[in-house]
Short mmCIF file of C-alpha atoms in Angstrom, two decimals:
data_model
loop_
_atom_site.label_atom_id
_atom_site.label_comp_id
_atom_site.label_asym_id
_atom_site.label_seq_id
_atom_site.Cartn_x
_atom_site.Cartn_y
_atom_site.Cartn_z
CA MET A 308 -15.78 29.83 19.56
CA MET A 309 -12.83 28.07 17.94
CA ILE A 310 -12.25 26.00 21.10
CA LEU A 311 -15.92 24.94 21.20
CA LYS A 312 -15.74 23.95 17.55
CA LYS A 313 -12.67 21.77 18.21
CA ILE A 314 -14.34 20.16 21.25
CA SER A 315 -17.49 19.47 19.23
CA LYS A 316 -15.44 17.93 16.42
CA LEU A 317 -13.64 15.71 18.91
CA LEU A 318 -16.84 14.54 20.63
CA PHE A 319 -18.47 13.57 17.33
CA ASN A 320 -15.39 11.76 16.04
CA ARG A 321 -15.59 7.97 16.04
CA ILE A 322 -11.94 7.59 17.00
CA PHE A 323 -12.58 9.50 20.24
CA TYR A 324 -14.98 6.82 21.46
CA VAL A 325 -12.72 4.05 20.19
CA ILE A 326 -9.79 5.41 22.21
CA ILE A 327 -11.96 5.80 25.32
CA ALA A 328 -13.31 2.25 24.99
CA MET A 329 -9.86 0.73 24.52
CA ALA A 330 -8.37 2.79 27.36
CA VAL A 331 -11.12 1.56 29.70
CA GLN A 332 -10.46 -2.06 28.69
CA LEU A 333 -6.71 -1.70 29.17
CA GLY A 334 -7.23 0.00 32.52
CA TRP A 335 -9.57 -2.79 33.58
CA LEU A 336 -7.02 -5.47 32.68
CA LEU A 337 -4.21 -3.64 34.46
CA THR A 338 -6.37 -3.19 37.57
CA ILE A 339 -7.12 -6.91 37.70
CA PHE A 340 -3.46 -7.87 37.35
CA PHE A 341 -2.26 -5.32 39.90
CA ARG A 342 -4.91 -6.36 42.41
CA LEU A 343 -4.02 -10.01 41.92
CA ALA A 344 -0.36 -9.17 42.49
CA GLY A 345 -1.22 -7.31 45.69
CA TYR A 346 -3.66 -9.92 46.95
CA SER A 347 -1.07 -12.57 47.60
CA LYS A 348 2.71 -12.74 47.57
CA TYR A 349 2.37 -16.11 45.87
CA ILE A 350 0.34 -14.63 43.03
CA SER A 351 2.83 -11.76 42.77
CA PHE A 352 5.67 -14.29 42.62
CA GLY A 353 3.75 -16.26 39.99
CA LEU A 354 3.33 -13.18 37.82
CA ASP A 355 7.05 -12.45 38.14
CA VAL A 356 7.84 -16.02 37.10
CA LEU A 357 5.40 -15.71 34.19
CA SER A 358 7.13 -12.49 33.11
CA ILE A 359 10.52 -14.26 33.10
CA VAL A 360 9.07 -17.20 31.14
CA ILE A 361 7.57 -14.79 28.58
CA VAL A 362 10.92 -13.00 28.26
CA LEU A 363 12.75 -16.30 27.68
CA TRP A 364 10.14 -17.24 25.09
CA ILE A 365 10.53 -13.87 23.34
CA VAL A 366 14.34 -14.19 23.30
CA ASN A 367 14.08 -17.57 21.59
CA ARG A 368 11.52 -16.53 18.99
CA LYS A 369 12.57 -16.08 15.37
CA ILE A 370 11.80 -12.37 15.32
CA ASN A 371 13.79 -9.19 14.86
CA PRO A 372 16.27 -8.59 17.73
CA SER A 373 14.94 -5.04 18.13
CA TYR A 374 11.51 -6.45 19.01
CA LYS A 375 13.11 -8.80 21.51
CA LEU A 376 15.03 -5.99 23.19
CA ALA A 377 12.06 -3.62 23.40
CA TRP A 378 9.65 -6.13 24.92
CA THR A 379 12.28 -7.64 27.21
CA MET A 380 13.16 -4.23 28.65
CA LEU A 381 9.51 -3.30 29.17
CA ILE A 382 8.53 -6.59 30.83
CA LEU A 383 11.59 -6.76 33.09
CA CYS A 384 11.38 -3.10 34.15
CA LEU A 385 7.60 -3.09 34.65
CA PRO A 386 6.64 -6.77 35.07
CA VAL A 387 2.86 -6.52 35.47
CA PHE A 388 2.33 -3.56 33.11
CA GLY A 389 4.74 -4.94 30.49
CA LEU A 390 3.23 -8.42 30.72
CA VAL A 391 -0.31 -7.16 30.14
CA LEU A 392 0.77 -5.00 27.19
CA TYR A 393 2.63 -7.91 25.60
CA LEU A 394 -0.30 -10.31 26.00
CA VAL A 395 -2.58 -7.76 24.33
CA PHE A 396 -0.36 -6.18 21.67
CA GLY A 397 2.93 -8.03 21.45
CA GLN A 398 2.14 -11.17 19.51
CA SER A 399 1.85 -9.75 16.01
CA ARG A 400 -0.18 -12.23 14.04
CA VAL A 401 -3.31 -12.47 11.95
CA ALA A 402 -6.31 -14.72 12.32
CA THR A 403 -5.68 -18.40 11.62
CA TYR A 404 -8.47 -18.41 9.04
CA MET A 405 -6.76 -15.61 7.13
CA GLU A 406 -3.42 -17.38 7.21
CA ASN A 407 -4.89 -20.66 5.95
CA ARG A 408 -7.01 -18.98 3.29
CA PHE A 409 -4.08 -17.02 1.89
CA ALA A 410 -2.05 -20.24 1.67
CA ASP A 411 -4.93 -21.91 -0.14
CA MET A 412 -5.26 -19.04 -2.64
CA LEU A 413 -1.52 -19.10 -3.37
CA ASP A 414 -1.80 -22.80 -4.12
CA GLN A 415 -4.73 -22.18 -6.46
CA THR A 416 -2.79 -19.60 -8.47
CA ARG A 417 0.57 -21.38 -8.48
CA ASP A 418 0.07 -22.65 -12.04
CA TYR A 419 -0.86 -19.14 -13.17
CA LEU A 420 2.25 -17.52 -11.68
CA VAL A 421 4.97 -19.37 -13.55
CA GLU A 422 7.88 -17.35 -14.89
CA ASP A 423 8.93 -17.71 -18.51
CA GLU A 424 12.21 -19.67 -18.48
CA GLY A 425 13.61 -17.32 -21.08
CA ILE A 426 13.30 -14.37 -18.68
CA HIS A 427 15.45 -16.08 -16.07
CA GLU A 428 18.06 -16.96 -18.67
CA ARG A 429 18.18 -13.42 -20.05
CA LEU A 430 18.46 -11.90 -16.59
CA GLU A 431 21.24 -14.34 -15.73
CA ALA A 432 23.10 -13.44 -18.91
CA GLU A 433 22.73 -9.69 -18.35
CA ASP A 434 23.73 -9.61 -14.66
CA PRO A 435 23.80 -12.60 -12.26
CA SER A 436 23.34 -10.31 -9.23
CA ILE A 437 20.16 -8.85 -10.74
CA CYS A 438 18.91 -12.35 -11.48
CA VAL A 439 19.46 -13.24 -7.82
CA GLN A 440 17.29 -10.29 -6.76
CA SER A 441 14.48 -11.33 -9.08
CA ASP A 442 14.74 -14.98 -8.04
CA TYR A 443 14.47 -14.01 -4.39
CA ILE A 444 11.20 -12.16 -5.03
CA ARG A 445 9.74 -15.01 -7.06
CA ASN A 446 10.78 -17.72 -4.62
CA ASN A 447 9.61 -15.92 -1.48
CA SER A 448 6.59 -13.87 -2.50
CA GLY A 449 5.40 -16.17 -5.28
CA TYR A 450 5.29 -13.54 -8.04
CA PRO A 451 7.48 -13.80 -11.17
CA ALA A 452 9.12 -11.20 -13.40
CA TYR A 453 7.71 -10.23 -16.79
CA GLU A 454 8.66 -8.64 -20.06
CA ASN A 455 5.91 -7.39 -22.43
CA THR A 456 5.08 -4.58 -20.00
CA THR A 457 5.59 -0.83 -20.00
CA ALA A 458 5.64 1.54 -17.03
CA GLU A 459 4.92 5.22 -16.50
CA TYR A 460 6.27 7.02 -13.45
CA PHE A 461 4.53 9.91 -11.71
CA GLN A 462 6.53 12.41 -9.63
CA VAL A 463 3.49 13.63 -7.71
CA GLY A 464 -0.11 12.60 -7.22
CA ASP A 465 -1.19 15.70 -9.17
CA ASP A 466 0.27 14.06 -12.31
CA MET A 467 -1.12 10.58 -11.61
CA PHE A 468 -4.71 11.57 -10.91
CA PRO A 469 -5.78 12.69 -14.43
CA VAL A 470 -4.18 9.56 -15.92
CA LEU A 471 -6.02 7.37 -13.41
CA VAL A 472 -9.29 9.10 -14.32
CA ARG A 473 -8.60 8.57 -18.03
CA GLU A 474 -7.93 4.87 -17.59
CA LEU A 475 -10.97 4.35 -15.34
CA GLU A 476 -13.15 6.01 -17.98
CA GLN A 477 -11.91 3.44 -20.51
CA ALA A 478 -12.72 0.39 -18.34
CA LYS A 479 -14.94 -2.13 -20.13
CA HIS A 480 -14.96 -5.26 -17.98
CA TYR A 481 -13.72 -4.84 -14.42
CA ILE A 482 -12.16 -2.40 -11.97
CA PHE A 483 -10.43 -3.66 -8.81
CA ILE A 484 -9.49 -1.04 -6.19
CA GLU A 485 -7.65 -1.70 -2.92
CA TYR A 486 -6.46 1.23 -0.78
CA PHE A 487 -5.39 1.95 2.78
CA ILE A 488 -7.07 5.36 2.98
CA ILE A 489 -10.14 6.79 1.23
CA HIS A 490 -11.34 10.27 2.16
CA ASP A 491 -14.25 12.19 0.71
CA GLY A 492 -13.21 15.10 -1.46
CA VAL A 493 -12.37 16.05 -5.04
CA MET A 494 -10.31 12.93 -5.71
CA TRP A 495 -12.67 10.37 -4.24
CA GLN A 496 -15.88 11.97 -5.56
CA THR A 497 -14.43 12.09 -9.08
CA ILE A 498 -13.51 8.41 -8.88
CA LEU A 499 -16.81 7.44 -7.24
CA ASP A 500 -18.81 9.14 -9.99
CA ILE A 501 -16.93 7.07 -12.58
CA LEU A 502 -17.43 3.86 -10.61
CA GLU A 503 -21.18 4.46 -10.36
CA ARG A 504 -21.41 4.99 -14.11
CA LYS A 505 -19.28 1.93 -14.82
CA VAL A 506 -21.52 -0.25 -12.63
CA LYS A 507 -24.51 0.85 -14.72
CA GLU A 508 -22.56 -0.11 -17.85
CA GLY A 509 -22.12 -3.64 -16.50
CA VAL A 510 -18.50 -3.31 -15.35
CA ASP A 511 -17.54 -5.49 -12.37
CA VAL A 512 -16.43 -2.91 -9.77
CA ARG A 513 -14.86 -4.13 -6.53
CA LEU A 514 -13.43 -2.02 -3.73
CA LEU A 515 -11.38 -2.96 -0.67
CA TYR A 516 -10.35 -0.49 2.03
CA ASP A 517 -8.62 -0.83 5.38
CA ASP A 518 -10.95 0.03 8.23
CA MET A 519 -8.16 1.25 10.52
CA GLY A 520 -6.73 3.45 7.76
CA CYS A 521 -10.18 4.94 7.16
CA LEU A 522 -11.18 5.20 10.82
CA THR A 523 -11.18 9.01 10.75
CA THR A 524 -11.86 9.52 7.05
CA LEU A 525 -15.01 7.49 6.30
CA PRO A 526 -18.35 7.14 8.08
CA HIS A 527 -19.05 3.99 10.06
CA LYS A 528 -20.23 1.16 7.73
CA TYR A 529 -19.48 3.22 4.63
CA TYR A 530 -19.38 -0.01 2.66
CA GLU A 531 -23.19 -0.17 2.92
CA GLN A 532 -23.49 3.11 1.00
CA LEU A 533 -21.24 1.80 -1.75
CA ARG A 534 -23.06 -1.51 -1.99
CA ALA A 535 -26.32 0.41 -2.42
CA LYS A 536 -24.74 2.00 -5.51
CA GLY A 537 -23.94 -1.45 -6.96
CA ILE A 538 -20.25 -1.39 -6.04
CA LYS A 539 -19.00 -4.61 -4.49
CA CYS A 540 -17.26 -3.33 -1.37
CA GLU A 541 -15.45 -5.13 1.45
CA VAL A 542 -13.48 -3.96 4.46
CA PHE A 543 -10.16 -5.37 5.59
CA ASN A 544 -10.10 -6.18 9.29
CA PRO A 545 -13.21 -4.21 10.39
CA PHE A 546 -12.20 -2.17 13.40
CA ARG A 547 -13.92 -2.86 16.70
CA PRO A 548 -13.17 -1.01 19.94
CA PHE A 549 -11.78 -4.11 21.63
CA LEU A 550 -8.20 -4.87 22.59
CA ASN A 551 -7.24 -7.25 19.83
CA ILE A 552 -3.75 -8.03 18.55
CA ILE A 553 -5.08 -8.94 15.11
CA GLN A 554 -5.88 -5.27 14.48
CA ASN A 555 -2.16 -4.53 14.64
CA ASN A 556 -1.92 -5.83 11.06
CA ARG A 557 -3.27 -3.58 8.31
CA ASP A 558 -3.74 -3.64 4.57
CA HIS A 559 -1.39 -0.85 3.50
CA ARG A 560 -1.43 -1.89 -0.18
CA LYS A 561 -2.61 0.48 -2.92
CA PHE A 562 -3.93 -0.97 -6.18
CA CYS A 563 -6.15 0.10 -9.02
CA ILE A 564 -6.44 -2.61 -11.68
CA ILE A 565 -8.41 -2.12 -14.89
CA ASP A 566 -9.41 -4.95 -17.25
CA GLY A 567 -6.39 -7.02 -16.22
CA TYR A 568 -3.71 -5.15 -18.15
CA VAL A 569 -3.61 -1.66 -16.58
CA GLY A 570 -2.44 -1.31 -12.98
CA PHE A 571 -1.53 1.55 -10.64
CA THR A 572 0.37 1.43 -7.37
CA GLY A 573 2.62 3.64 -5.24
CA GLY A 574 2.30 5.75 -2.12
CA ILE A 575 -0.80 7.68 -3.21
CA ASN A 576 -4.07 7.05 -1.35
CA LEU A 577 -7.49 8.25 -2.49
CA ALA A 578 -7.56 11.52 -0.57
CA ASP A 579 -7.17 15.16 -1.58
CA GLU A 580 -3.87 15.85 0.19
CA TYR A 581 -2.21 13.24 -2.04
CA ILE A 582 -3.00 15.34 -5.12
CA ASN A 583 -2.44 18.68 -3.34
CA GLN A 584 -6.08 19.66 -3.48
CA LYS A 585 -5.91 19.96 0.29
CA LYS A 586 -3.00 21.32 2.33
CA ARG A 587 -2.17 19.35 5.46
CA PHE A 588 1.62 19.37 5.83
CA GLY A 589 2.72 21.72 3.11
CA HIS A 590 3.27 20.36 -0.39
CA TRP A 591 2.60 16.61 -0.50
CA LYS A 592 5.31 14.85 -2.48
CA ASP A 593 4.40 11.32 -3.47
CA THR A 594 5.10 8.90 -6.33
CA ALA A 595 3.33 6.16 -8.27
CA VAL A 596 3.67 3.95 -11.34
CA MET A 597 1.22 2.77 -13.95
CA LEU A 598 1.90 -0.59 -15.58
CA LYS A 599 0.44 -1.79 -18.87
CA GLY A 600 0.98 -5.38 -19.93
CA GLU A 601 1.52 -8.87 -18.59
CA ALA A 602 3.09 -7.85 -15.25
CA VAL A 603 -0.28 -6.46 -14.14
CA TRP A 604 -1.36 -10.07 -13.62
CA ASN A 605 0.68 -10.17 -10.40
CA MET A 606 -1.36 -7.23 -9.07
CA THR A 607 -4.63 -8.84 -10.14
CA ALA A 608 -3.71 -12.10 -8.41
CA MET A 609 -2.80 -10.22 -5.22
CA PHE A 610 -6.16 -8.45 -5.24
CA LEU A 611 -8.12 -11.64 -5.90
CA HIS A 612 -6.28 -13.37 -3.06
CA MET A 613 -7.18 -10.59 -0.62
CA TRP A 614 -10.76 -10.37 -1.92
CA SER A 615 -11.29 -14.10 -1.42
CA VAL A 616 -9.86 -13.94 2.10
CA VAL A 617 -11.86 -10.90 3.21
CA THR A 618 -15.16 -12.13 1.73
CA ARG A 619 -14.56 -15.65 3.10
CA SER A 620 -15.78 -16.90 -0.26
CA LYS A 621 -15.55 -20.64 -0.84
CA GLU A 622 -16.30 -20.35 -4.54
CA LYS A 623 -13.50 -21.28 -6.87
CA VAL A 624 -12.06 -18.24 -8.62
CA GLU A 625 -11.98 -18.52 -12.41
CA PHE A 626 -8.57 -16.92 -12.84
CA GLU A 627 -8.70 -17.28 -16.63
CA ASN A 628 -11.31 -14.50 -16.66
CA TYR A 629 -8.81 -11.99 -15.28
CA LEU A 630 -5.58 -12.70 -17.15
CA PRO A 631 -3.99 -9.79 -19.08
CA HIS A 632 -4.73 -11.21 -22.52
CA THR A 633 -8.36 -12.05 -21.73
CA TYR A 634 -9.44 -8.56 -22.77
CA HIS A 635 -6.29 -7.59 -24.65
CA PRO A 636 -5.65 -10.35 -27.20
CA GLY A 637 -2.92 -8.43 -28.99
CA GLU A 638 0.73 -8.15 -28.03
CA PHE A 639 1.95 -5.74 -25.38
CA GLU A 640 4.83 -3.34 -25.82
CA SER A 641 7.91 -4.43 -23.85
CA ASP A 642 10.42 -2.35 -21.92
CA GLY A 643 12.85 -4.12 -19.60
CA TYR A 644 11.66 -6.33 -16.75
CA ILE A 645 8.83 -5.65 -14.31
CA GLN A 646 8.06 -7.67 -11.17
CA PRO A 647 5.20 -6.58 -8.90
CA PHE A 648 5.39 -8.30 -5.51
CA CYS A 649 3.77 -8.19 -2.10
CA ASP A 650 4.80 -8.68 1.51
CA SER A 651 2.66 -9.84 4.41
CA PRO A 652 2.88 -10.63 8.13
CA LEU A 653 1.71 -14.19 7.44
CA ASP A 654 5.18 -15.69 7.27
CA ASN A 655 8.59 -15.18 8.80
CA GLU A 656 9.98 -13.69 5.59
CA THR A 657 10.42 -9.91 5.46
CA VAL A 658 10.25 -9.72 1.67
CA GLY A 659 9.99 -5.93 1.48
CA GLU A 660 13.03 -5.32 3.66
CA ASN A 661 15.05 -8.01 1.90
CA VAL A 662 14.27 -6.55 -1.52
CA TYR A 663 15.69 -3.24 -0.25
CA LEU A 664 18.70 -4.98 1.33
CA ASN A 665 19.45 -6.85 -1.90
CA ILE A 666 19.55 -3.58 -3.81
CA ILE A 667 21.80 -1.89 -1.24
CA ASN A 668 24.17 -4.84 -0.86
CA ARG A 669 24.63 -5.28 -4.64
CA ALA A 670 24.96 -1.60 -5.52
CA LYS A 671 28.08 -0.66 -7.47
CA GLN A 672 27.74 3.12 -7.84
CA TYR A 673 24.78 4.64 -6.00
CA VAL A 674 21.54 4.03 -4.13
CA TYR A 675 18.99 6.87 -3.81
CA ILE A 676 16.12 6.37 -1.38
CA CYS A 677 12.89 8.24 -0.63
CA THR A 678 11.00 7.35 2.54
CA PRO A 679 8.59 9.23 4.81
CA TYR A 680 9.79 7.31 7.87
CA LEU A 681 13.30 6.12 8.66
CA ILE A 682 12.94 3.76 11.61
CA ILE A 683 15.30 0.93 10.77
CA ASP A 684 16.65 -2.21 12.39
CA ASN A 685 20.27 -3.22 12.77
CA GLU A 686 20.31 -5.14 9.47
CA MET A 687 19.23 -2.12 7.46
CA MET A 688 21.54 0.23 9.38
CA THR A 689 24.49 -2.07 8.77
CA ALA A 690 23.73 -2.41 5.05
CA LEU A 691 23.41 1.35 4.52
CA CYS A 692 26.56 2.16 6.50
CA LEU A 693 28.61 -0.59 4.84
CA ALA A 694 27.57 0.57 1.38
CA ALA A 695 28.56 4.17 2.16
CA LYS A 696 31.87 3.10 3.72
CA SER A 697 32.57 1.05 0.58
CA GLY A 698 32.34 4.13 -1.61
CA ILE A 699 28.73 3.76 -2.77
CA ASP A 700 26.88 7.08 -3.07
CA VAL A 701 24.04 6.48 -0.61
CA ARG A 702 21.45 9.25 -0.32
CA ILE A 703 18.24 9.24 1.71
CA MET A 704 15.44 11.78 1.39
CA THR A 705 12.93 12.29 4.23
CA PRO A 706 10.20 14.87 4.95
CA GLY A 707 10.91 18.41 6.10
CA ILE A 708 7.40 18.81 7.52
CA PRO A 709 6.25 15.68 9.38
CA ASP A 710 2.78 14.18 9.60
CA LYS A 711 3.59 12.64 13.00
CA LYS A 712 5.97 14.67 15.16
CA ILE A 713 7.01 11.82 17.47
CA VAL A 714 7.76 9.56 14.50
CA PHE A 715 9.72 12.38 12.85
CA LEU A 716 11.79 12.85 16.01
CA LEU A 717 12.47 9.12 15.97
CA THR A 718 13.41 9.25 12.28
CA GLN A 719 15.95 11.99 12.99
CA SER A 720 17.51 9.87 15.76
CA TYR A 721 18.97 7.57 13.09
CA TYR A 722 20.69 10.37 11.19
CA GLU A 723 23.88 10.65 13.22
CA GLN A 724 25.08 7.06 12.76
CA LEU A 725 24.26 7.13 9.07
CA LEU A 726 26.00 10.47 8.50
CA GLU A 727 29.12 9.30 10.33
CA ALA A 728 29.30 6.35 7.91
CA GLY A 729 29.09 8.67 4.88
CA VAL A 730 25.38 8.39 4.04
CA LYS A 731 23.94 11.70 2.78
CA ILE A 732 20.56 12.72 4.19
CA TYR A 733 18.20 15.39 2.87
CA GLU A 734 14.91 16.77 4.21
CA TYR A 735 12.25 17.91 1.73
CA GLN A 736 11.48 21.49 2.78
CA PRO A 737 8.22 22.36 0.97
CA GLY A 738 6.25 19.77 2.90
CA PHE A 739 5.65 16.10 3.54
CA LEU A 740 7.53 13.51 1.49
CA HIS A 741 5.36 10.37 1.35
CA ALA A 742 7.18 8.65 -1.55
CA LYS A 743 8.61 5.15 -1.10
CA SER A 744 11.19 4.55 -3.82
CA PHE A 745 14.64 3.10 -4.45
CA VAL A 746 16.82 3.63 -7.52
CA CYS A 747 20.25 2.11 -8.03
CA ASP A 748 23.02 2.26 -10.64
CA ASP A 749 20.74 3.49 -13.47
CA GLU A 750 19.40 -0.06 -13.74
CA VAL A 751 17.12 -1.17 -10.92
CA GLY A 752 14.42 0.50 -8.85
CA VAL A 753 11.40 -0.10 -6.64
CA VAL A 754 8.24 1.96 -6.31
CA GLY A 755 5.47 0.91 -3.96
CA THR A 756 3.90 1.23 -0.53
CA ILE A 757 6.75 -0.06 1.66
CA ASN A 758 8.07 2.46 4.18
CA MET A 759 11.39 2.01 5.94
CA ASP A 760 9.85 1.45 9.36
CA TYR A 761 8.92 -1.51 11.51
CA ARG A 762 5.21 -1.37 10.71
CA SER A 763 5.69 -1.59 6.95
CA LEU A 764 8.51 -4.11 7.11
CA TYR A 765 7.03 -6.45 9.73
CA LEU A 766 3.33 -5.86 10.43
CA HIS A 767 1.47 -4.66 7.33
CA PHE A 768 0.35 -6.13 4.03
CA GLU A 769 2.40 -4.17 1.47
CA ASP A 770 3.19 -4.15 -2.24
CA GLY A 771 5.91 -2.89 -4.54
CA VAL A 772 7.12 -3.05 -8.13
CA TRP A 773 10.69 -4.17 -8.80
CA ILE A 774 11.89 -2.68 -12.09
CA TYR A 775 14.98 -3.44 -14.16
CA LYS A 776 16.21 -1.65 -17.30
CA ASN A 777 12.94 0.16 -17.90
CA LYS A 778 12.82 3.82 -18.91
CA VAL A 779 11.23 4.76 -15.60
CA ILE A 780 14.55 4.07 -13.86
CA ASP A 781 15.84 7.29 -15.45
CA ASP A 782 12.61 9.03 -14.43
CA ILE A 783 12.98 7.96 -10.79
CA LYS A 784 16.58 9.13 -10.71
CA SER A 785 15.80 12.44 -12.43
CA ASP A 786 12.95 13.05 -10.00
CA PHE A 787 15.25 12.42 -7.05
CA MET A 788 17.95 14.77 -8.38
CA GLU A 789 15.43 17.52 -9.17
CA THR A 790 13.81 17.20 -5.74
CA LEU A 791 17.22 17.73 -4.09
CA ASN A 792 16.87 21.37 -5.13
CA TYR A 793 14.04 21.66 -2.60
CA CYS A 794 15.85 19.86 0.22
CA ASN A 795 18.16 20.82 3.04
CA PRO A 796 21.20 18.56 3.50
CA ILE A 797 21.51 17.35 7.08
CA SER A 798 24.87 17.74 8.82
CA LEU A 799 26.44 16.08 11.83
CA ASP A 800 26.40 19.46 13.55
CA PHE A 801 22.60 19.42 13.36
CA CYS A 802 22.46 16.04 15.11
CA LYS A 803 25.08 16.76 17.76
CA GLY A 804 23.80 20.27 18.41
CA ARG A 805 20.38 19.19 19.63
CA ASN A 806 19.69 19.87 23.28
CA ILE A 807 20.00 17.16 25.89
CA VAL A 808 16.23 16.83 26.40
CA VAL A 809 15.62 16.06 22.70
CA ARG A 810 18.50 13.58 22.55
CA ALA A 811 17.25 11.84 25.70
CA MET A 812 13.76 11.57 24.24
CA GLN A 813 15.17 10.16 21.00
CA SER A 814 17.13 7.54 22.95
CA ILE A 815 13.96 6.40 24.71
CA LEU A 816 12.00 6.35 21.46
CA ARG A 817 14.74 4.29 19.78
CA LEU A 818 14.44 1.65 22.49
CA PHE A 819 10.72 1.21 21.88
CA ALA A 820 10.73 1.93 18.12
CA PRO A 821 9.44 -1.55 17.14
CA MET A 822 6.26 -0.92 19.13
CA LEU A 823 5.38 2.43 17.52
#
């Protein structure tokens, strides 16, 4: 009976048909190429030449060396198969329209995203290395730092959820929501009930979700149901069962913005496991921050940019209607410096990774890191090892119970080199650690959506909040230290004691890590 139930669930799952359709298309393409190669020695020779040309082109591209190595090995070892896969999946890019529209929206908001000169001067006076970090974010993502903002840190989604509900209930003018995953349950139904009521009160409610992220969690064309309720709903990159490289890029950002001066972000999606109302991989450990004040404008601008791109709207956005002081004319409380930022696959700048690298490279005492996935390139490996060898207390926390076993095995393959350099690694035993946070030297930290893996750092739209000398820095550190009590420290003996089959599999996975 149980087996029949599982088969029935599989057959009525949309992703099952998507996988079948894509597998058929890939098989069809491979069949054509293999038959062409076998039809004539000249065609076979031509395909071999094309493979070599593609490899030379890849080697000379301005992309991560790990990508170059992975694709080069695959194409040279399996010319026809590797060539077809690269032509379908290898050229990570987004649609030209999207690229041009984002550039246009950034130009439109440039005058609204100007940093107060006094902030730069004060940061420079306090610590030139911190000022450099902030300048990098502003110059390369387009989003400045702010004072006149407070932050509240949440150790788990269970703590964030009631606060989010409270703030949504107080919305008077608009609610902007952008999430990677939405799944029906206690969390989403509670939020949806509020959104329906707010629409009736005249509040402008807009919702964006990623179709790939919600492929198995929402019904097909769920946006139509929400629109029928009066909620303005759009889907990022609607998924179609066709081989398409554009679908390799996803909107992994997580925002909830209320009336322009309250904003939430972090690792928490709108699904019950994130607030431990549903058990999937043991206890779900995640983190988030709530901002109140002027820095929320960065989040609002990011949302409006994405909304304009996804809707393909040509109407000029009246940004003045969404500024923090539009519906909060009074002064905001101030606590340190807050700088929300985003990263995207639209340029050759890996802002998320470089923000992390800046923190590691300028650390003086310690760097504590939480990440669900540890699949890093040579630059990140070098920075972490160099910091540890220089006497910096570098600690990394990863899950004890994985959500993806292959990815977890790959994550563990990086432990040995890090441990040999002096990095301390801990696995969270009660369950799945989904938090993405950095804290350094009791002064600077980052909380957001950016994982330490190739997808987050190179392929997805992501967001984070860079924080300096705010009280939440102590909260992030305290949370990390308290969570260590529920972790197992990883030793070199654990890494070296694994059987030869596991180590061989990890070596193969490492080679193709950029593709996973």
